[in-house]
mmCIF file of C-alpha atoms and ligand atoms in Angstrom:
data_model
loop_
_atom_site.group_PDB
_atom_site.id
_atom_site.type_symbol
_atom_site.label_atom_id
_atom_site.label_comp_id
_atom_site.label_asym_id
_atom_site.label_seq_id
_atom_site.Cartn_x
_atom_site.Cartn_y
_atom_site.Cartn_z
ATOM 1 C CA MET A 1 -33.186 5.902 -38.258
ATOM 2 C CA ILE A 2 -31.926 3.488 -35.671
ATOM 3 C CA ASP A 3 -32.038 -0.102 -36.802
ATOM 4 C CA TYR A 4 -30.892 -1.451 -33.487
ATOM 5 C CA ASP A 5 -32.636 -1.937 -30.160
ATOM 6 C CA VAL A 6 -30.358 0.381 -28.213
ATOM 7 C CA LYS A 7 -32.722 0.674 -25.262
ATOM 8 C CA GLY A 8 -33.251 -3.065 -24.967
ATOM 9 C CA ASN A 9 -29.557 -3.823 -25.265
ATOM 10 C CA LEU A 10 -28.654 -1.220 -22.711
ATOM 11 C CA ALA A 11 -31.187 -2.613 -20.259
ATOM 12 C CA LYS A 12 -29.826 -6.136 -20.709
ATOM 13 C CA ILE A 13 -26.240 -5.072 -20.131
ATOM 14 C CA ARG A 14 -27.118 -3.029 -17.087
ATOM 15 C CA ALA A 15 -28.983 -5.965 -15.614
ATOM 16 C CA SER A 16 -25.940 -8.183 -16.111
ATOM 17 C CA LEU A 17 -23.386 -5.816 -14.575
ATOM 18 C CA PRO A 18 -22.471 -5.990 -10.897
ATOM 19 C CA GLU A 19 -23.614 -2.895 -9.024
ATOM 20 C CA ASP A 20 -20.211 -1.296 -8.597
ATOM 21 C CA VAL A 21 -19.312 -1.519 -12.289
ATOM 22 C CA SER A 22 -19.793 1.630 -14.324
ATOM 23 C CA LEU A 23 -20.687 1.470 -17.978
ATOM 24 C CA VAL A 24 -19.008 3.538 -20.663
ATOM 25 C CA ALA A 25 -21.231 3.417 -23.749
ATOM 26 C CA VAL A 26 -18.776 3.380 -26.638
ATOM 27 C CA SER A 27 -20.510 5.439 -29.314
ATOM 28 C CA LYS A 28 -17.697 5.947 -31.809
ATOM 29 C CA PHE A 29 -18.848 5.893 -35.443
ATOM 30 C CA HIS A 30 -22.502 5.990 -34.413
ATOM 31 C CA GLY A 31 -24.798 8.895 -35.182
ATOM 32 C CA ASP A 32 -26.223 11.294 -32.616
ATOM 33 C CA GLU A 33 -29.594 9.519 -32.611
ATOM 34 C CA TYR A 34 -27.945 6.377 -31.253
ATOM 35 C CA LEU A 35 -26.389 8.268 -28.404
ATOM 36 C CA MET A 36 -29.657 10.024 -27.675
ATOM 37 C CA ALA A 37 -31.507 6.724 -27.487
ATOM 38 C CA ALA A 38 -29.093 5.669 -24.742
ATOM 39 C CA TYR A 39 -29.175 9.123 -23.153
ATOM 40 C CA ASP A 40 -32.954 8.923 -22.889
ATOM 41 C CA GLU A 41 -32.490 5.743 -20.881
ATOM 42 C CA GLY A 42 -30.303 7.597 -18.416
ATOM 43 C CA GLN A 43 -26.880 6.780 -19.876
ATOM 44 C CA ARG A 44 -24.481 9.665 -19.257
ATOM 45 C CA ILE A 45 -20.982 8.270 -19.844
ATOM 46 C CA PHE A 46 -19.996 7.896 -23.488
ATOM 47 C CA GLY A 47 -16.702 6.814 -25.009
ATOM 48 C CA GLU A 48 -15.239 8.192 -28.219
ATOM 49 C CA SER A 49 -11.912 7.589 -29.899
ATOM 50 C CA GLN A 50 -11.567 10.351 -32.484
ATOM 51 C CA GLU A 51 -11.086 13.980 -31.545
ATOM 52 C CA GLN A 52 -13.019 15.504 -34.438
ATOM 53 C CA GLU A 53 -15.975 13.205 -34.120
ATOM 54 C CA LEU A 54 -16.056 13.825 -30.389
ATOM 55 C CA ARG A 55 -15.873 17.587 -30.895
ATOM 56 C CA GLY A 56 -19.002 17.538 -33.050
ATOM 57 C CA LYS A 57 -20.933 15.323 -30.690
ATOM 58 C CA HIS A 58 -19.906 17.393 -27.690
ATOM 59 C CA GLU A 59 -21.139 20.545 -29.414
ATOM 60 C CA ARG A 60 -24.456 19.069 -30.493
ATOM 61 C CA LEU A 61 -25.450 16.795 -27.630
ATOM 62 C CA PRO A 62 -26.568 17.530 -24.034
ATOM 63 C CA LYS A 63 -23.991 19.160 -21.821
ATOM 64 C CA ASP A 64 -24.368 16.760 -18.930
ATOM 65 C CA ILE A 65 -22.785 13.943 -20.913
ATOM 66 C CA GLU A 66 -19.464 12.793 -19.477
ATOM 67 C CA TRP A 67 -17.123 12.111 -22.362
ATOM 68 C CA HIS A 68 -14.360 9.562 -22.035
ATOM 69 C CA PHE A 69 -11.615 9.620 -24.614
ATOM 70 C CA ILE A 70 -10.828 5.933 -25.079
ATOM 71 C CA GLY A 71 -8.600 5.880 -28.164
ATOM 72 C CA HIS A 72 -4.997 6.677 -28.792
ATOM 73 C CA LEU A 73 -4.600 10.406 -28.226
ATOM 74 C CA GLN A 74 -1.971 12.399 -30.059
ATOM 75 C CA THR A 75 -0.362 15.137 -27.984
ATOM 76 C CA ASN A 76 -1.317 17.778 -30.534
ATOM 77 C CA LYS A 77 -5.007 16.949 -30.033
ATOM 78 C CA VAL A 78 -5.055 17.349 -26.265
ATOM 79 C CA LYS A 79 -5.752 21.062 -26.469
ATOM 80 C CA TYR A 80 -9.071 20.488 -28.239
ATOM 81 C CA ILE A 81 -10.557 18.162 -25.652
ATOM 82 C CA ALA A 82 -8.974 19.690 -22.534
ATOM 83 C CA PRO A 83 -11.818 22.168 -21.892
ATOM 84 C CA TYR A 84 -14.497 19.537 -21.480
ATOM 85 C CA ILE A 85 -13.235 15.933 -21.393
ATOM 86 C CA SER A 86 -14.225 13.952 -18.274
ATOM 87 C CA MET A 87 -11.625 11.235 -18.537
ATOM 88 C CA ILE A 88 -8.753 10.343 -20.846
ATOM 89 C CA GLU A 89 -8.556 6.569 -20.612
ATOM 90 C CA ALA A 90 -5.541 5.615 -22.637
ATOM 91 C CA VAL A 91 -2.521 7.527 -21.401
ATOM 92 C CA ASP A 92 0.623 5.641 -22.264
ATOM 93 C CA SER A 93 3.486 8.109 -21.956
ATOM 94 C CA ILE A 94 4.796 10.725 -19.579
ATOM 95 C CA ARG A 95 4.935 13.068 -22.560
ATOM 96 C CA LEU A 96 1.185 12.795 -23.097
ATOM 97 C CA MET A 97 0.557 13.258 -19.380
ATOM 98 C CA ARG A 98 2.722 16.380 -19.403
ATOM 99 C CA GLU A 99 0.685 17.857 -22.235
ATOM 100 C CA ILE A 100 -2.625 16.991 -20.567
ATOM 101 C CA ASN A 101 -1.372 18.738 -17.434
ATOM 102 C CA ARG A 102 -0.325 21.806 -19.414
ATOM 103 C CA GLN A 103 -3.627 22.112 -21.259
ATOM 104 C CA ALA A 104 -5.750 21.344 -18.205
ATOM 105 C CA ALA A 105 -3.969 24.133 -16.309
ATOM 106 C CA LYS A 106 -5.029 26.634 -18.984
ATOM 107 C CA TYR A 107 -8.644 25.874 -18.207
ATOM 108 C CA ASN A 108 -8.160 25.623 -14.476
ATOM 109 C CA ARG A 109 -9.179 21.993 -14.585
ATOM 110 C CA VAL A 110 -7.923 18.747 -13.156
ATOM 111 C CA ILE A 111 -8.356 16.051 -15.791
ATOM 112 C CA ASP A 112 -8.914 12.453 -14.756
ATOM 113 C CA ILE A 113 -6.769 9.954 -16.616
ATOM 114 C CA LEU A 114 -6.140 6.224 -16.692
ATOM 115 C CA LEU A 115 -2.809 4.648 -17.516
ATOM 116 C CA GLU A 116 -3.079 2.266 -20.441
ATOM 117 C CA LEU A 117 -1.503 -1.071 -19.743
ATOM 118 C CA ARG A 118 -0.434 -3.393 -22.514
ATOM 119 C CA VAL A 119 -1.350 -6.955 -21.571
ATOM 120 C CA ALA A 120 -2.417 -8.357 -24.932
ATOM 121 C CA ASN A 121 -0.218 -10.748 -26.801
ATOM 122 C CA GLU A 122 -0.896 -8.973 -30.020
ATOM 123 C CA GLU A 123 1.325 -6.600 -31.867
ATOM 124 C CA THR A 124 -0.231 -3.413 -30.646
ATOM 125 C CA LYS A 125 1.781 -0.259 -30.476
ATOM 126 C CA PHE A 126 -0.203 1.229 -27.640
ATOM 127 C CA GLY A 127 -0.077 0.930 -23.914
ATOM 128 C CA LEU A 128 2.772 0.469 -21.481
ATOM 129 C CA LEU A 129 4.151 -2.894 -20.487
ATOM 130 C CA PRO A 130 4.011 -3.575 -16.739
ATOM 131 C CA ASP A 131 7.691 -2.778 -16.272
ATOM 132 C CA GLU A 132 7.443 0.379 -18.326
ATOM 133 C CA MET A 133 4.573 1.511 -16.156
ATOM 134 C CA ARG A 134 6.487 0.678 -12.980
ATOM 135 C CA LYS A 135 9.370 2.730 -14.274
ATOM 136 C CA MET A 136 7.145 5.680 -15.104
ATOM 137 C CA LEU A 137 5.641 5.715 -11.621
ATOM 138 C CA ALA A 138 9.005 5.181 -9.934
ATOM 139 C CA ASP A 139 10.121 8.385 -11.581
ATOM 140 C CA ASP A 140 8.608 11.307 -9.725
ATOM 141 C CA GLU A 141 7.623 13.615 -12.542
ATOM 142 C CA TRP A 142 3.956 12.603 -12.475
ATOM 143 C CA ARG A 143 3.723 13.851 -8.897
ATOM 144 C CA THR A 144 4.357 17.373 -10.106
ATOM 145 C CA PHE A 145 1.304 17.394 -12.379
ATOM 146 C CA GLU A 146 -1.231 19.397 -10.415
ATOM 147 C CA ASN A 147 -3.823 19.338 -13.169
ATOM 148 C CA VAL A 148 -3.824 15.610 -13.812
ATOM 149 C CA CYS A 149 -5.424 13.026 -11.561
ATOM 150 C CA ILE A 150 -4.373 9.416 -12.137
ATOM 151 C CA ARG A 151 -7.579 7.520 -11.409
ATOM 152 C CA GLY A 152 -6.408 4.010 -12.252
ATOM 153 C CA LEU A 153 -5.612 1.613 -15.075
ATOM 154 C CA MET A 154 -7.117 0.720 -18.428
ATOM 155 C CA ALA A 155 -6.401 -2.451 -20.380
ATOM 156 C CA MET A 156 -7.545 -4.363 -23.440
ATOM 157 C CA ALA A 157 -7.268 -8.122 -23.736
ATOM 158 C CA SER A 158 -6.166 -9.969 -26.857
ATOM 159 C CA TYR A 159 -8.758 -10.489 -29.540
ATOM 160 C CA THR A 160 -9.228 -14.212 -29.063
ATOM 161 C CA ASP A 161 -11.768 -16.883 -28.151
ATOM 162 C CA ASP A 162 -9.390 -18.288 -25.583
ATOM 163 C CA VAL A 163 -11.149 -17.443 -22.327
ATOM 164 C CA GLU A 164 -8.197 -18.558 -20.214
ATOM 165 C CA GLN A 165 -5.867 -16.208 -22.018
ATOM 166 C CA ILE A 166 -8.253 -13.291 -21.594
ATOM 167 C CA ARG A 167 -8.587 -14.125 -17.931
ATOM 168 C CA GLU A 168 -4.827 -14.199 -17.520
ATOM 169 C CA GLU A 169 -4.442 -10.837 -19.194
ATOM 170 C CA PHE A 170 -7.105 -9.150 -17.092
ATOM 171 C CA THR A 171 -5.564 -10.715 -14.001
ATOM 172 C CA ILE A 172 -2.246 -9.081 -14.829
ATOM 173 C CA ALA A 173 -4.084 -5.763 -14.938
ATOM 174 C CA ALA A 174 -5.887 -6.441 -11.651
ATOM 175 C CA ASN A 175 -2.656 -7.404 -9.906
ATOM 176 C CA LEU A 176 -0.800 -4.387 -11.188
ATOM 177 C CA PHE A 177 -3.612 -2.136 -10.025
ATOM 178 C CA SER A 178 -3.276 -3.589 -6.512
ATOM 179 C CA GLU A 179 0.475 -3.220 -6.595
ATOM 180 C CA PHE A 180 0.268 0.470 -7.506
ATOM 181 C CA LYS A 181 -2.528 1.063 -5.047
ATOM 182 C CA ILE A 182 -0.332 -0.173 -2.221
ATOM 183 C CA GLN A 183 2.875 1.381 -3.416
ATOM 184 C CA TYR A 184 1.742 4.814 -4.577
ATOM 185 C CA PHE A 185 -1.934 5.440 -3.908
ATOM 186 C CA ALA A 186 -2.691 3.828 -0.557
ATOM 187 C CA ASP A 187 -4.169 7.059 0.814
ATOM 188 C CA ALA A 188 -5.667 8.202 -2.472
ATOM 189 C CA GLU A 189 -9.326 7.253 -2.604
ATOM 190 C CA TYR A 190 -9.510 8.580 -6.141
ATOM 191 C CA PHE A 191 -7.242 5.814 -7.425
ATOM 192 C CA ASP A 192 -10.137 3.444 -7.881
ATOM 193 C CA CYS A 193 -10.761 2.851 -11.612
ATOM 194 C CA ARG A 194 -10.135 -0.496 -13.259
ATOM 195 C CA SER A 195 -11.261 -0.131 -16.842
ATOM 196 C CA TRP A 196 -11.236 -3.465 -18.628
ATOM 197 C CA GLY A 197 -13.893 -5.323 -20.553
ATOM 198 C CA MET A 198 -15.582 -4.702 -23.928
ATOM 199 C CA SER A 199 -18.544 -6.309 -25.734
ATOM 200 C CA ASP A 200 -16.973 -9.738 -26.107
ATOM 201 C CA ASP A 201 -15.157 -10.026 -22.808
ATOM 202 C CA TYR A 202 -16.805 -7.796 -20.212
ATOM 203 C CA ARG A 203 -18.215 -10.750 -18.280
ATOM 204 C CA ILE A 204 -14.713 -12.144 -17.860
ATOM 205 C CA ALA A 205 -13.452 -8.676 -16.964
ATOM 206 C CA CYS A 206 -16.025 -8.361 -14.187
ATOM 207 C CA MET A 207 -14.713 -11.602 -12.695
ATOM 208 C CA CYS A 208 -11.240 -10.064 -12.785
ATOM 209 C CA ASN A 209 -11.999 -7.055 -10.625
ATOM 210 C CA SER A 210 -12.979 -4.606 -13.358
ATOM 211 C CA ASN A 211 -15.233 -1.770 -12.251
ATOM 212 C CA MET A 212 -15.517 0.066 -15.557
ATOM 213 C CA VAL A 213 -16.504 -1.611 -18.808
ATOM 214 C CA ARG A 214 -16.419 0.010 -22.240
ATOM 215 C CA ILE A 215 -19.130 -1.454 -24.416
ATOM 216 C CA GLY A 216 -20.021 -0.413 -27.957
ATOM 217 C CA THR A 217 -21.216 -3.090 -30.365
ATOM 218 C CA THR A 218 -23.482 -4.876 -27.914
ATOM 219 C CA ILE A 219 -25.375 -1.638 -27.270
ATOM 220 C CA PHE A 220 -25.305 0.151 -30.610
ATOM 221 C CA GLY A 221 -24.704 -2.620 -33.126
ATOM 222 C CA PRO A 222 -21.856 -3.056 -35.570
ATOM 223 C CA ARG A 223 -19.946 0.037 -36.598
ATOM 224 C CA THR A 224 -19.615 1.063 -40.218
ATOM 225 C CA TYR A 225 -16.263 2.739 -40.559
HETATM 226 C C1 PLP B 1 -14.078 0.454 -29.682
HETATM 227 C C2 PLP B 1 -13.565 0.275 -28.315
HETATM 228 C C3 PLP B 1 -14.346 -0.364 -27.326
HETATM 229 C C4 PLP B 1 -15.704 -0.983 -27.589
HETATM 230 O O1 PLP B 1 -15.587 -2.160 -28.293
HETATM 231 P P1 PLP B 1 -16.860 -3.101 -28.557
HETATM 232 O O2 PLP B 1 -16.287 -4.393 -28.930
HETATM 233 O O3 PLP B 1 -17.652 -2.471 -29.655
HETATM 234 O O4 PLP B 1 -17.648 -3.172 -27.301
HETATM 235 C C5 PLP B 1 -13.807 -0.429 -26.042
HETATM 236 N N1 PLP B 1 -12.610 0.081 -25.738
HETATM 237 C C6 PLP B 1 -11.846 0.678 -26.660
HETATM 238 C C7 PLP B 1 -10.521 1.221 -26.253
HETATM 239 C C8 PLP B 1 -12.284 0.798 -27.963
HETATM 240 O O5 PLP B 1 -11.493 1.399 -28.866
#
């Protein structure tokens, strides 16, 4: 039983998003019936952060769902999601990109990825600092990956009530996106994804040039881990 107004919440969020912003419904830790409630309202992009949980949902749920892997992905798990994943949002090493390329090639696929930028003040292990990302792109190895398509950047702001700080962090992401667009992807129309914004900060993100928000709690309710 769903004890949350998924349809109502989804409608409210959609109404509040600018037209060019796509919505990733973050369904991690929620049962199939929650996803189906959103699916029935036309939602097709869902975000999951655990390989095993995603595997089960992918097997059971409609095949036209586009799955985004939004969590930290271990290289040894890439092979399980490579056959079907639509986008891997949090790529933060050349090693992971190499493995995605290798596995995608096996299935004759090109997998869309985002580079995860670390802008938050917090002690998080994940994501690349701006200079680390610059260094990775300055090195040419990524150009050799025929089965990976770098679609843009993903970032998470600090967990704080300080709106100014969140705005500053998203602005770093927006500026870096523009920098890379000019320097490496000027002719690449596909480099167009700016994934920042979650339940508590997606409105700020939309003011900072986001065009992809990842929203869980506000649609599906609190998660029980
Ligand atoms: C869980 C998660 C979200 C969704 O967070 P909410 O606060 O529930 O909207 C978004 N992005 C990532 C990377 C997540 O892990």
